[in-house]
Amino acid sequence: MTCNHDAFTALCNPDRGRPRDASQTTPDHSRCNSICPNISRTDSQISALRREVDRINEAAEAGLDPYPIVAREQQRKARLAEIIRQHDAHRPAGRTPRTRDEQHSP
C-alpha cells in the first residue's frame, strides 16, 4: 500500500474538516484507514493479496484451524477480496495486469 497523501482527503488526519495548523501536513500512518482515498496499490501488491487469499482458501479447505481462526481469516479474506475488486475496477481501459516476468523485462 502506498499513501499519496492529500491533506484535504486524508482520513488519517484527526483534524480533517476543522481549521488546523498548516504546519501539520504529513500523514499519520498510525491512523491509516483502509478506505482512505489516498491509498494506492501496485499490481505486484495486488498479486501478493491474491496469493494471500489463495493461502486462506487452502487453510480453510484443510480444515485444521479452530473455528475462531477460520472465522477471522474469512473476514480478512472478504476485506482482501474487496481491495482486489476495487483495484481491478479502477484499472485503466485496455490494461491487464503484467506478470512478474513482464515487469522485469525491458
PDB file of N, CA and C in Angstrom:
ATOM      1  N   MET A   1       0.839  -1.163   0.000  1.00  0.00           N
ATOM      2  CA  MET A   1       0.000   0.000   0.000  1.00  0.00           C
ATOM      3  C   MET A   1       0.889   1.231   0.000  1.00  0.00           C
ATOM      4  N   THR A   2       0.491   2.219  -0.757  1.00  0.00           N
ATOM      5  CA  THR A   2       1.227   3.469  -0.841  1.00  0.00           C
ATOM      6  C   THR A   2       0.290   4.609  -0.474  1.00  0.00           C
ATOM      7  N   CYS A   3       0.784   5.547   0.298  1.00  0.00           N
ATOM      8  CA  CYS A   3      -0.005   6.715   0.677  1.00  0.00           C
ATOM      9  C   CYS A   3       0.359   7.871  -0.252  1.00  0.00           C
ATOM     10  N   ASN A   4      -0.611   8.332  -1.019  1.00  0.00           N
ATOM     11  CA  ASN A   4      -0.454   9.522  -1.861  1.00  0.00           C
ATOM     12  C   ASN A   4      -1.114  10.670  -1.105  1.00  0.00           C
ATOM     13  N   HIS A   5      -0.460  11.094  -0.054  1.00  0.00           N
ATOM     14  CA  HIS A   5      -1.067  11.989   0.936  1.00  0.00           C
ATOM     15  C   HIS A   5      -1.601  13.284   0.327  1.00  0.00           C
ATOM     16  N   ASP A   6      -2.868  13.511   0.569  1.00  0.00           N
ATOM     17  CA  ASP A   6      -3.540  14.773   0.257  1.00  0.00           C
ATOM     18  C   ASP A   6      -4.228  15.181   1.552  1.00  0.00           C
ATOM     19  N   ALA A   7      -3.751  16.223   2.171  1.00  0.00           N
ATOM     20  CA  ALA A   7      -4.250  16.626   3.491  1.00  0.00           C
ATOM     21  C   ALA A   7      -5.744  16.894   3.497  1.00  0.00           C
ATOM     22  N   PHE A   8      -6.319  17.269   2.355  1.00  0.00           N
ATOM     23  CA  PHE A   8      -7.742  17.593   2.306  1.00  0.00           C
ATOM     24  C   PHE A   8      -8.629  16.352   2.319  1.00  0.00           C
ATOM     25  N   THR A   9      -8.109  15.208   1.894  1.00  0.00           N
ATOM     26  CA  THR A   9      -8.918  13.987   1.852  1.00  0.00           C
ATOM     27  C   THR A   9      -8.405  12.899   2.786  1.00  0.00           C
ATOM     28  N   ALA A  10      -7.285  13.127   3.433  1.00  0.00           N
ATOM     29  CA  ALA A  10      -6.659  12.102   4.280  1.00  0.00           C
ATOM     30  C   ALA A  10      -7.532  11.741   5.473  1.00  0.00           C
ATOM     31  N   LEU A  11      -7.871  10.476   5.580  1.00  0.00           N
ATOM     32  CA  LEU A  11      -8.659  10.012   6.716  1.00  0.00           C
ATOM     33  C   LEU A  11      -7.801   9.841   7.966  1.00  0.00           C
ATOM     34  N   CYS A  12      -6.482   9.861   7.815  1.00  0.00           N
ATOM     35  CA  CYS A  12      -5.596   9.738   8.972  1.00  0.00           C
ATOM     36  C   CYS A  12      -5.471  11.050   9.729  1.00  0.00           C
ATOM     37  N   ASN A  13      -5.982  12.110   9.153  1.00  0.00           N
ATOM     38  CA  ASN A  13      -5.868  13.423   9.775  1.00  0.00           C
ATOM     39  C   ASN A  13      -6.984  13.619  10.789  1.00  0.00           C
ATOM     40  N   PRO A  14      -6.662  13.664  12.087  1.00  0.00           N
ATOM     41  CA  PRO A  14      -7.713  13.804  13.103  1.00  0.00           C
ATOM     42  C   PRO A  14      -8.418  15.150  13.051  1.00  0.00           C
ATOM     43  N   ASP A  15      -7.809  16.135  12.401  1.00  0.00           N
ATOM     44  CA  ASP A  15      -8.401  17.464  12.314  1.00  0.00           C
ATOM     45  C   ASP A  15      -9.094  17.714  10.974  1.00  0.00           C
ATOM     46  N   ARG A  16      -9.301  16.670  10.206  1.00  0.00           N
ATOM     47  CA  ARG A  16      -9.937  16.822   8.895  1.00  0.00           C
ATOM     48  C   ARG A  16     -11.301  17.486   9.066  1.00  0.00           C
ATOM     49  N   GLY A  17     -11.566  18.498   8.268  1.00  0.00           N
ATOM     50  CA  GLY A  17     -12.836  19.184   8.339  1.00  0.00           C
ATOM     51  C   GLY A  17     -12.869  20.311   9.353  1.00  0.00           C
ATOM     52  N   ARG A  18     -11.788  20.485  10.114  1.00  0.00           N
ATOM     53  CA  ARG A  18     -11.713  21.569  11.099  1.00  0.00           C
ATOM     54  C   ARG A  18     -10.512  22.439  10.768  1.00  0.00           C
ATOM     55  N   PRO A  19     -10.546  23.706  11.157  1.00  0.00           N
ATOM     56  CA  PRO A  19      -9.354  24.535  10.962  1.00  0.00           C
ATOM     57  C   PRO A  19      -8.176  23.897  11.705  1.00  0.00           C
ATOM     58  N   ARG A  20      -7.017  23.912  11.092  1.00  0.00           N
ATOM     59  CA  ARG A  20      -5.872  23.253  11.717  1.00  0.00           C
ATOM     60  C   ARG A  20      -4.588  24.016  11.443  1.00  0.00           C
ATOM     61  N   ASP A  21      -3.570  23.598  12.124  1.00  0.00           N
ATOM     62  CA  ASP A  21      -2.239  24.168  11.964  1.00  0.00           C
ATOM     63  C   ASP A  21      -1.698  23.746  10.600  1.00  0.00           C
ATOM     64  N   ALA A  22      -1.411  24.692   9.734  1.00  0.00           N
ATOM     65  CA  ALA A  22      -0.948  24.396   8.373  1.00  0.00           C
ATOM     66  C   ALA A  22       0.409  23.701   8.361  1.00  0.00           C
ATOM     67  N   SER A  23       1.153  23.757   9.472  1.00  0.00           N
ATOM     68  CA  SER A  23       2.460  23.110   9.507  1.00  0.00           C
ATOM     69  C   SER A  23       2.334  21.586   9.605  1.00  0.00           C
ATOM     70  N   GLN A  24       1.182  21.053  10.029  1.00  0.00           N
ATOM     71  CA  GLN A  24       0.976  19.606  10.157  1.00  0.00           C
ATOM     72  C   GLN A  24       0.304  19.092   8.884  1.00  0.00           C
ATOM     73  N   THR A  25       1.103  18.812   7.854  1.00  0.00           N
ATOM     74  CA  THR A  25       0.538  18.352   6.586  1.00  0.00           C
ATOM     75  C   THR A  25       1.057  16.978   6.191  1.00  0.00           C
ATOM     76  N   THR A  26       1.706  16.276   7.099  1.00  0.00           N
ATOM     77  CA  THR A  26       2.212  14.949   6.775  1.00  0.00           C
ATOM     78  C   THR A  26       1.232  13.884   7.244  1.00  0.00           C
ATOM     79  N   PRO A  27       1.246  12.721   6.599  1.00  0.00           N
ATOM     80  CA  PRO A  27       0.317  11.663   7.012  1.00  0.00           C
ATOM     81  C   PRO A  27       0.698  11.074   8.362  1.00  0.00           C
ATOM     82  N   ASP A  28      -0.304  10.614   9.066  1.00  0.00           N
ATOM     83  CA  ASP A  28      -0.097   9.939  10.341  1.00  0.00           C
ATOM     84  C   ASP A  28      -0.388   8.461  10.102  1.00  0.00           C
ATOM     85  N   HIS A  29       0.644   7.679   9.790  1.00  0.00           N
ATOM     86  CA  HIS A  29       0.453   6.272   9.412  1.00  0.00           C
ATOM     87  C   HIS A  29      -0.098   5.420  10.551  1.00  0.00           C
ATOM     88  N   SER A  30       0.001   5.908  11.768  1.00  0.00           N
ATOM     89  CA  SER A  30      -0.580   5.147  12.879  1.00  0.00           C
ATOM     90  C   SER A  30      -2.109   5.249  12.866  1.00  0.00           C
ATOM     91  N   ARG A  31      -2.648   6.177  12.092  1.00  0.00           N
ATOM     92  CA  ARG A  31      -4.098   6.354  11.985  1.00  0.00           C
ATOM     93  C   ARG A  31      -4.598   5.987  10.589  1.00  0.00           C
ATOM     94  N   CYS A  32      -3.828   5.249   9.837  1.00  0.00           N
ATOM     95  CA  CYS A  32      -4.196   4.882   8.466  1.00  0.00           C
ATOM     96  C   CYS A  32      -5.535   4.142   8.453  1.00  0.00           C
ATOM     97  N   ASN A  33      -6.375   4.491   7.487  1.00  0.00           N
ATOM     98  CA  ASN A  33      -7.707   3.911   7.351  1.00  0.00           C
ATOM     99  C   ASN A  33      -7.782   3.241   5.980  1.00  0.00           C
ATOM    100  N   SER A  34      -8.169   1.984   5.940  1.00  0.00           N
ATOM    101  CA  SER A  34      -8.132   1.218   4.687  1.00  0.00           C
ATOM    102  C   SER A  34      -9.087   1.738   3.608  1.00  0.00           C
ATOM    103  N   ILE A  35     -10.026   2.613   3.955  1.00  0.00           N
ATOM    104  CA  ILE A  35     -10.932   3.158   2.940  1.00  0.00           C
ATOM    105  C   ILE A  35     -10.531   4.569   2.502  1.00  0.00           C
ATOM    106  N   CYS A  36      -9.365   5.010   2.906  1.00  0.00           N
ATOM    107  CA  CYS A  36      -8.884   6.352   2.565  1.00  0.00           C
ATOM    108  C   CYS A  36      -8.684   6.473   1.051  1.00  0.00           C
ATOM    109  N   PRO A  37      -9.147   7.585   0.464  1.00  0.00           N
ATOM    110  CA  PRO A  37      -8.964   7.770  -0.984  1.00  0.00           C
ATOM    111  C   PRO A  37      -7.514   8.029  -1.388  1.00  0.00           C
ATOM    112  N   ASN A  38      -6.633   8.239  -0.431  1.00  0.00           N
ATOM    113  CA  ASN A  38      -5.226   8.500  -0.746  1.00  0.00           C
ATOM    114  C   ASN A  38      -4.413   7.225  -0.950  1.00  0.00           C
ATOM    115  N   ILE A  39      -5.008   6.080  -0.686  1.00  0.00           N
ATOM    116  CA  ILE A  39      -4.282   4.813  -0.801  1.00  0.00           C
ATOM    117  C   ILE A  39      -4.232   4.363  -2.256  1.00  0.00           C
ATOM    118  N   SER A  40      -3.064   3.903  -2.660  1.00  0.00           N
ATOM    119  CA  SER A  40      -2.941   3.272  -3.982  1.00  0.00           C
ATOM    120  C   SER A  40      -2.142   1.986  -3.814  1.00  0.00           C
ATOM    121  N   ARG A  41      -2.396   1.061  -4.704  1.00  0.00           N
ATOM    122  CA  ARG A  41      -1.693  -0.226  -4.671  1.00  0.00           C
ATOM    123  C   ARG A  41      -1.215  -0.560  -6.077  1.00  0.00           C
ATOM    124  N   THR A  42      -0.014  -1.131  -6.159  1.00  0.00           N
ATOM    125  CA  THR A  42       0.538  -1.540  -7.442  1.00  0.00           C
ATOM    126  C   THR A  42       0.006  -2.924  -7.799  1.00  0.00           C
ATOM    127  N   ASP A  43       0.166  -3.298  -9.063  1.00  0.00           N
ATOM    128  CA  ASP A  43      -0.257  -4.627  -9.495  1.00  0.00           C
ATOM    129  C   ASP A  43       0.490  -5.715  -8.732  1.00  0.00           C
ATOM    130  N   SER A  44       1.764  -5.487  -8.406  1.00  0.00           N
ATOM    131  CA  SER A  44       2.515  -6.504  -7.667  1.00  0.00           C
ATOM    132  C   SER A  44       1.987  -6.630  -6.232  1.00  0.00           C
ATOM    133  N   GLN A  45       1.555  -5.533  -5.635  1.00  0.00           N
ATOM    134  CA  GLN A  45       0.955  -5.615  -4.309  1.00  0.00           C
ATOM    135  C   GLN A  45      -0.375  -6.370  -4.365  1.00  0.00           C
ATOM    136  N   ILE A  46      -1.149  -6.146  -5.410  1.00  0.00           N
ATOM    137  CA  ILE A  46      -2.417  -6.855  -5.578  1.00  0.00           C
ATOM    138  C   ILE A  46      -2.152  -8.338  -5.822  1.00  0.00           C
ATOM    139  N   SER A  47      -1.096  -8.665  -6.549  1.00  0.00           N
ATOM    140  CA  SER A  47      -0.734 -10.078  -6.750  1.00  0.00           C
ATOM    141  C   SER A  47      -0.441 -10.751  -5.412  1.00  0.00           C
ATOM    142  N   ALA A  48       0.241 -10.037  -4.534  1.00  0.00           N
ATOM    143  CA  ALA A  48       0.525 -10.581  -3.194  1.00  0.00           C
ATOM    144  C   ALA A  48      -0.777 -10.800  -2.421  1.00  0.00           C
ATOM    145  N   LEU A  49      -1.730  -9.890  -2.561  1.00  0.00           N
ATOM    146  CA  LEU A  49      -3.026 -10.068  -1.894  1.00  0.00           C
ATOM    147  C   LEU A  49      -3.766 -11.276  -2.460  1.00  0.00           C
ATOM    148  N   ARG A  50      -3.673 -11.482  -3.770  1.00  0.00           N
ATOM    149  CA  ARG A  50      -4.312 -12.660  -4.386  1.00  0.00           C
ATOM    150  C   ARG A  50      -3.703 -13.951  -3.834  1.00  0.00           C
ATOM    151  N   ARG A  51      -2.380 -13.963  -3.661  1.00  0.00           N
ATOM    152  CA  ARG A  51      -1.719 -15.146  -3.094  1.00  0.00           C
ATOM    153  C   ARG A  51      -2.178 -15.369  -1.652  1.00  0.00           C
ATOM    154  N   GLU A  52      -2.376 -14.296  -0.905  1.00  0.00           N
ATOM    155  CA  GLU A  52      -2.842 -14.421   0.476  1.00  0.00           C
ATOM    156  C   GLU A  52      -4.264 -14.979   0.520  1.00  0.00           C
ATOM    157  N   VAL A  53      -5.116 -14.554  -0.393  1.00  0.00           N
ATOM    158  CA  VAL A  53      -6.474 -15.114  -0.483  1.00  0.00           C
ATOM    159  C   VAL A  53      -6.394 -16.606  -0.790  1.00  0.00           C
ATOM    160  N   ASP A  54      -5.503 -16.995  -1.700  1.00  0.00           N
ATOM    161  CA  ASP A  54      -5.326 -18.425  -2.020  1.00  0.00           C
ATOM    162  C   ASP A  54      -4.871 -19.200  -0.780  1.00  0.00           C
ATOM    163  N   ARG A  55      -3.954 -18.619  -0.001  1.00  0.00           N
ATOM    164  CA  ARG A  55      -3.473 -19.280   1.212  1.00  0.00           C
ATOM    165  C   ARG A  55      -4.606 -19.461   2.217  1.00  0.00           C
ATOM    166  N   ILE A  56      -5.436 -18.449   2.362  1.00  0.00           N
ATOM    167  CA  ILE A  56      -6.585 -18.535   3.275  1.00  0.00           C
ATOM    168  C   ILE A  56      -7.535 -19.636   2.812  1.00  0.00           C
ATOM    169  N   ASN A  57      -7.776 -19.713   1.498  1.00  0.00           N
ATOM    170  CA  ASN A  57      -8.657 -20.759   0.964  1.00  0.00           C
ATOM    171  C   ASN A  57      -8.088 -22.151   1.220  1.00  0.00           C
ATOM    172  N   GLU A  58      -6.785 -22.302   1.014  1.00  0.00           N
ATOM    173  CA  GLU A  58      -6.151 -23.602   1.238  1.00  0.00           C
ATOM    174  C   GLU A  58      -6.231 -24.015   2.703  1.00  0.00           C
ATOM    175  N   ALA A  59      -6.020 -23.058   3.600  1.00  0.00           N
ATOM    176  CA  ALA A  59      -6.103 -23.356   5.033  1.00  0.00           C
ATOM    177  C   ALA A  59      -7.525 -23.751   5.418  1.00  0.00           C
ATOM    178  N   ALA A  60      -8.503 -23.080   4.837  1.00  0.00           N
ATOM    179  CA  ALA A  60      -9.903 -23.410   5.134  1.00  0.00           C
ATOM    180  C   ALA A  60     -10.249 -24.806   4.625  1.00  0.00           C
ATOM    181  N   GLU A  61      -9.763 -25.149   3.431  1.00  0.00           N
ATOM    182  CA  GLU A  61     -10.021 -26.472   2.866  1.00  0.00           C
ATOM    183  C   GLU A  61      -9.358 -27.574   3.687  1.00  0.00           C
ATOM    184  N   ALA A  62      -8.205 -27.267   4.268  1.00  0.00           N
ATOM    185  CA  ALA A  62      -7.501 -28.265   5.079  1.00  0.00           C
ATOM    186  C   ALA A  62      -8.282 -28.582   6.344  1.00  0.00           C
ATOM    187  N   GLY A  63      -9.038 -27.612   6.838  1.00  0.00           N
ATOM    188  CA  GLY A  63      -9.893 -27.834   7.996  1.00  0.00           C
ATOM    189  C   GLY A  63      -9.162 -28.080   9.310  1.00  0.00           C
ATOM    190  N   LEU A  64      -7.952 -27.590   9.450  1.00  0.00           N
ATOM    191  CA  LEU A  64      -7.164 -27.848  10.651  1.00  0.00           C
ATOM    192  C   LEU A  64      -7.248 -26.741  11.698  1.00  0.00           C
ATOM    193  N   ASP A  65      -7.719 -25.568  11.299  1.00  0.00           N
ATOM    194  CA  ASP A  65      -7.777 -24.443  12.232  1.00  0.00           C
ATOM    195  C   ASP A  65      -9.078 -24.462  13.032  1.00  0.00           C
ATOM    196  N   PRO A  66      -9.034 -23.998  14.278  1.00  0.00           N
ATOM    197  CA  PRO A  66     -10.264 -23.902  15.071  1.00  0.00           C
ATOM    198  C   PRO A  66     -11.183 -22.809  14.507  1.00  0.00           C
ATOM    199  N   TYR A  67     -12.458 -22.932  14.833  1.00  0.00           N
ATOM    200  CA  TYR A  67     -13.471 -22.037  14.270  1.00  0.00           C
ATOM    201  C   TYR A  67     -13.132 -20.547  14.431  1.00  0.00           C
ATOM    202  N   PRO A  68     -12.706 -20.060  15.598  1.00  0.00           N
ATOM    203  CA  PRO A  68     -12.436 -18.613  15.709  1.00  0.00           C
ATOM    204  C   PRO A  68     -11.398 -18.113  14.708  1.00  0.00           C
ATOM    205  N   ILE A  69     -10.388 -18.918  14.465  1.00  0.00           N
ATOM    206  CA  ILE A  69      -9.358 -18.527  13.494  1.00  0.00           C
ATOM    207  C   ILE A  69      -9.928 -18.563  12.082  1.00  0.00           C
ATOM    208  N   VAL A  70     -10.696 -19.588  11.764  1.00  0.00           N
ATOM    209  CA  VAL A  70     -11.316 -19.691  10.442  1.00  0.00           C
ATOM    210  C   VAL A  70     -12.226 -18.487  10.198  1.00  0.00           C
ATOM    211  N   ALA A  71     -13.034 -18.139  11.198  1.00  0.00           N
ATOM    212  CA  ALA A  71     -13.953 -17.004  11.053  1.00  0.00           C
ATOM    213  C   ALA A  71     -13.187 -15.701  10.817  1.00  0.00           C
ATOM    214  N   ARG A  72     -12.124 -15.489  11.580  1.00  0.00           N
ATOM    215  CA  ARG A  72     -11.320 -14.275  11.425  1.00  0.00           C
ATOM    216  C   ARG A  72     -10.654 -14.241  10.048  1.00  0.00           C
ATOM    217  N   GLU A  73     -10.141 -15.376   9.605  1.00  0.00           N
ATOM    218  CA  GLU A  73      -9.500 -15.439   8.287  1.00  0.00           C
ATOM    219  C   GLU A  73     -10.510 -15.196   7.162  1.00  0.00           C
ATOM    220  N   GLN A  74     -11.737 -15.678   7.326  1.00  0.00           N
ATOM    221  CA  GLN A  74     -12.765 -15.440   6.304  1.00  0.00           C
ATOM    222  C   GLN A  74     -13.131 -13.957   6.239  1.00  0.00           C
ATOM    223  N   GLN A  75     -13.148 -13.284   7.392  1.00  0.00           N
ATOM    224  CA  GLN A  75     -13.387 -11.841   7.407  1.00  0.00           C
ATOM    225  C   GLN A  75     -12.245 -11.116   6.696  1.00  0.00           C
ATOM    226  N   ARG A  76     -11.036 -11.557   6.977  1.00  0.00           N
ATOM    227  CA  ARG A  76      -9.858 -10.953   6.330  1.00  0.00           C
ATOM    228  C   ARG A  76      -9.903 -11.193   4.825  1.00  0.00           C
ATOM    229  N   LYS A  77     -10.275 -12.406   4.437  1.00  0.00           N
ATOM    230  CA  LYS A  77     -10.389 -12.740   3.015  1.00  0.00           C
ATOM    231  C   LYS A  77     -11.402 -11.829   2.330  1.00  0.00           C
ATOM    232  N   ALA A  78     -12.526 -11.551   2.980  1.00  0.00           N
ATOM    233  CA  ALA A  78     -13.542 -10.666   2.401  1.00  0.00           C
ATOM    234  C   ALA A  78     -12.984  -9.254   2.203  1.00  0.00           C
ATOM    235  N   ARG A  79     -12.220  -8.754   3.176  1.00  0.00           N
ATOM    236  CA  ARG A  79     -11.612  -7.418   3.042  1.00  0.00           C
ATOM    237  C   ARG A  79     -10.607  -7.399   1.895  1.00  0.00           C
ATOM    238  N   LEU A  80      -9.772  -8.445   1.818  1.00  0.00           N
ATOM    239  CA  LEU A  80      -8.778  -8.515   0.742  1.00  0.00           C
ATOM    240  C   LEU A  80      -9.456  -8.608  -0.623  1.00  0.00           C
ATOM    241  N   ALA A  81     -10.514  -9.412  -0.713  1.00  0.00           N
ATOM    242  CA  ALA A  81     -11.243  -9.562  -1.980  1.00  0.00           C
ATOM    243  C   ALA A  81     -11.843  -8.230  -2.424  1.00  0.00           C
ATOM    244  N   GLU A  82     -12.315  -7.432  -1.478  1.00  0.00           N
ATOM    245  CA  GLU A  82     -12.869  -6.116  -1.813  1.00  0.00           C
ATOM    246  C   GLU A  82     -11.776  -5.172  -2.307  1.00  0.00           C
ATOM    247  N   ILE A  83     -10.611  -5.213  -1.685  1.00  0.00           N
ATOM    248  CA  ILE A  83      -9.483  -4.402  -2.150  1.00  0.00           C
ATOM    249  C   ILE A  83      -9.108  -4.794  -3.570  1.00  0.00           C
ATOM    250  N   ILE A  84      -9.039  -6.088  -3.834  1.00  0.00           N
ATOM    251  CA  ILE A  84      -8.704  -6.582  -5.173  1.00  0.00           C
ATOM    252  C   ILE A  84      -9.766  -6.153  -6.176  1.00  0.00           C
ATOM    253  N   ARG A  85     -11.049  -6.286  -5.796  1.00  0.00           N
ATOM    254  CA  ARG A  85     -12.147  -5.916  -6.690  1.00  0.00           C
ATOM    255  C   ARG A  85     -12.062  -4.430  -7.047  1.00  0.00           C
ATOM    256  N   GLN A  86     -11.829  -3.592  -6.053  1.00  0.00           N
ATOM    257  CA  GLN A  86     -11.730  -2.154  -6.307  1.00  0.00           C
ATOM    258  C   GLN A  86     -10.541  -1.824  -7.198  1.00  0.00           C
ATOM    259  N   HIS A  87      -9.426  -2.481  -6.964  1.00  0.00           N
ATOM    260  CA  HIS A  87      -8.238  -2.258  -7.788  1.00  0.00           C
ATOM    261  C   HIS A  87      -8.534  -2.620  -9.243  1.00  0.00           C
ATOM    262  N   ASP A  88      -9.133  -3.789  -9.447  1.00  0.00           N
ATOM    263  CA  ASP A  88      -9.450  -4.233 -10.802  1.00  0.00           C
ATOM    264  C   ASP A  88     -10.490  -3.337 -11.469  1.00  0.00           C
ATOM    265  N   ALA A  89     -11.446  -2.829 -10.690  1.00  0.00           N
ATOM    266  CA  ALA A  89     -12.496  -1.968 -11.243  1.00  0.00           C
ATOM    267  C   ALA A  89     -11.953  -0.614 -11.698  1.00  0.00           C
ATOM    268  N   HIS A  90     -10.860  -0.180 -11.107  1.00  0.00           N
ATOM    269  CA  HIS A  90     -10.305   1.126 -11.456  1.00  0.00           C
ATOM    270  C   HIS A  90      -9.100   1.043 -12.381  1.00  0.00           C
ATOM    271  N   ARG A  91      -8.892  -0.119 -12.956  1.00  0.00           N
ATOM    272  CA  ARG A  91      -7.788  -0.306 -13.898  1.00  0.00           C
ATOM    273  C   ARG A  91      -8.094   0.493 -15.180  1.00  0.00           C
ATOM    274  N   PRO A  92      -7.107   1.198 -15.730  1.00  0.00           N
ATOM    275  CA  PRO A  92      -7.344   1.924 -16.980  1.00  0.00           C
ATOM    276  C   PRO A  92      -7.825   0.984 -18.080  1.00  0.00           C
ATOM    277  N   ALA A  93      -8.705   1.474 -18.938  1.00  0.00           N
ATOM    278  CA  ALA A  93      -9.279   0.670 -20.014  1.00  0.00           C
ATOM    279  C   ALA A  93      -8.176   0.061 -20.873  1.00  0.00           C
ATOM    280  N   GLY A  94      -8.336  -1.214 -21.184  1.00  0.00           N
ATOM    281  CA  GLY A  94      -7.389  -1.901 -22.046  1.00  0.00           C
ATOM    282  C   GLY A  94      -6.139  -2.401 -21.349  1.00  0.00           C
ATOM    283  N   ARG A  95      -5.981  -2.118 -20.060  1.00  0.00           N
ATOM    284  CA  ARG A  95      -4.796  -2.556 -19.328  1.00  0.00           C
ATOM    285  C   ARG A  95      -5.097  -3.852 -18.604  1.00  0.00           C
ATOM    286  N   THR A  96      -4.179  -4.780 -18.687  1.00  0.00           N
ATOM    287  CA  THR A  96      -4.295  -6.023 -17.935  1.00  0.00           C
ATOM    288  C   THR A  96      -3.080  -6.130 -17.030  1.00  0.00           C
ATOM    289  N   PRO A  97      -3.201  -6.838 -15.929  1.00  0.00           N
ATOM    290  CA  PRO A  97      -2.044  -6.978 -15.038  1.00  0.00           C
ATOM    291  C   PRO A  97      -0.886  -7.647 -15.756  1.00  0.00           C
ATOM    292  N   ARG A  98       0.311  -7.153 -15.512  1.00  0.00           N
ATOM    293  CA  ARG A  98       1.503  -7.764 -16.088  1.00  0.00           C
ATOM    294  C   ARG A  98       1.995  -8.858 -15.169  1.00  0.00           C
ATOM    295  N   THR A  99       2.584  -9.877 -15.788  1.00  0.00           N
ATOM    296  CA  THR A  99       3.182 -10.932 -14.979  1.00  0.00           C
ATOM    297  C   THR A  99       4.491 -10.426 -14.408  1.00  0.00           C
ATOM    298  N   ARG A 100       5.017 -11.139 -13.425  1.00  0.00           N
ATOM    299  CA  ARG A 100       6.280 -10.741 -12.816  1.00  0.00           C
ATOM    300  C   ARG A 100       7.402 -10.704 -13.855  1.00  0.00           C
ATOM    301  N   ASP A 101       7.423 -11.665 -14.797  1.00  0.00           N
ATOM    302  CA  ASP A 101       8.455 -11.680 -15.841  1.00  0.00           C
ATOM    303  C   ASP A 101       8.341 -10.450 -16.748  1.00  0.00           C
ATOM    304  N   GLU A 102       7.118 -10.054 -17.081  1.00  0.00           N
ATOM    305  CA  GLU A 102       6.915  -8.883 -17.933  1.00  0.00           C
ATOM    306  C   GLU A 102       7.344  -7.600 -17.226  1.00  0.00           C
ATOM    307  N   GLN A 103       7.183  -7.547 -15.910  1.00  0.00           N
ATOM    308  CA  GLN A 103       7.546  -6.350 -15.159  1.00  0.00           C
ATOM    309  C   GLN A 103       9.055  -6.128 -15.161  1.00  0.00           C
ATOM    310  N   HIS A 104       9.818  -7.199 -15.276  1.00  0.00           N
ATOM    311  CA  HIS A 104      11.276  -7.073 -15.199  1.00  0.00           C
ATOM    312  C   HIS A 104      11.937  -7.099 -16.573  1.00  0.00           C
ATOM    313  N   SER A 105      11.169  -7.217 -17.632  1.00  0.00           N
ATOM    314  CA  SER A 105      11.769  -7.206 -18.971  1.00  0.00           C
ATOM    315  C   SER A 105      11.757  -5.785 -19.528  1.00  0.00           C
ATOM    316  N   PRO A 106      12.721  -5.465 -20.385  1.00  0.00           N
ATOM    317  CA  PRO A 106      12.812  -4.090 -20.935  1.00  0.00           C
ATOM    318  C   PRO A 106      11.688  -3.756 -21.872  1.00  0.00           C
TER     319      PRO A 106
END
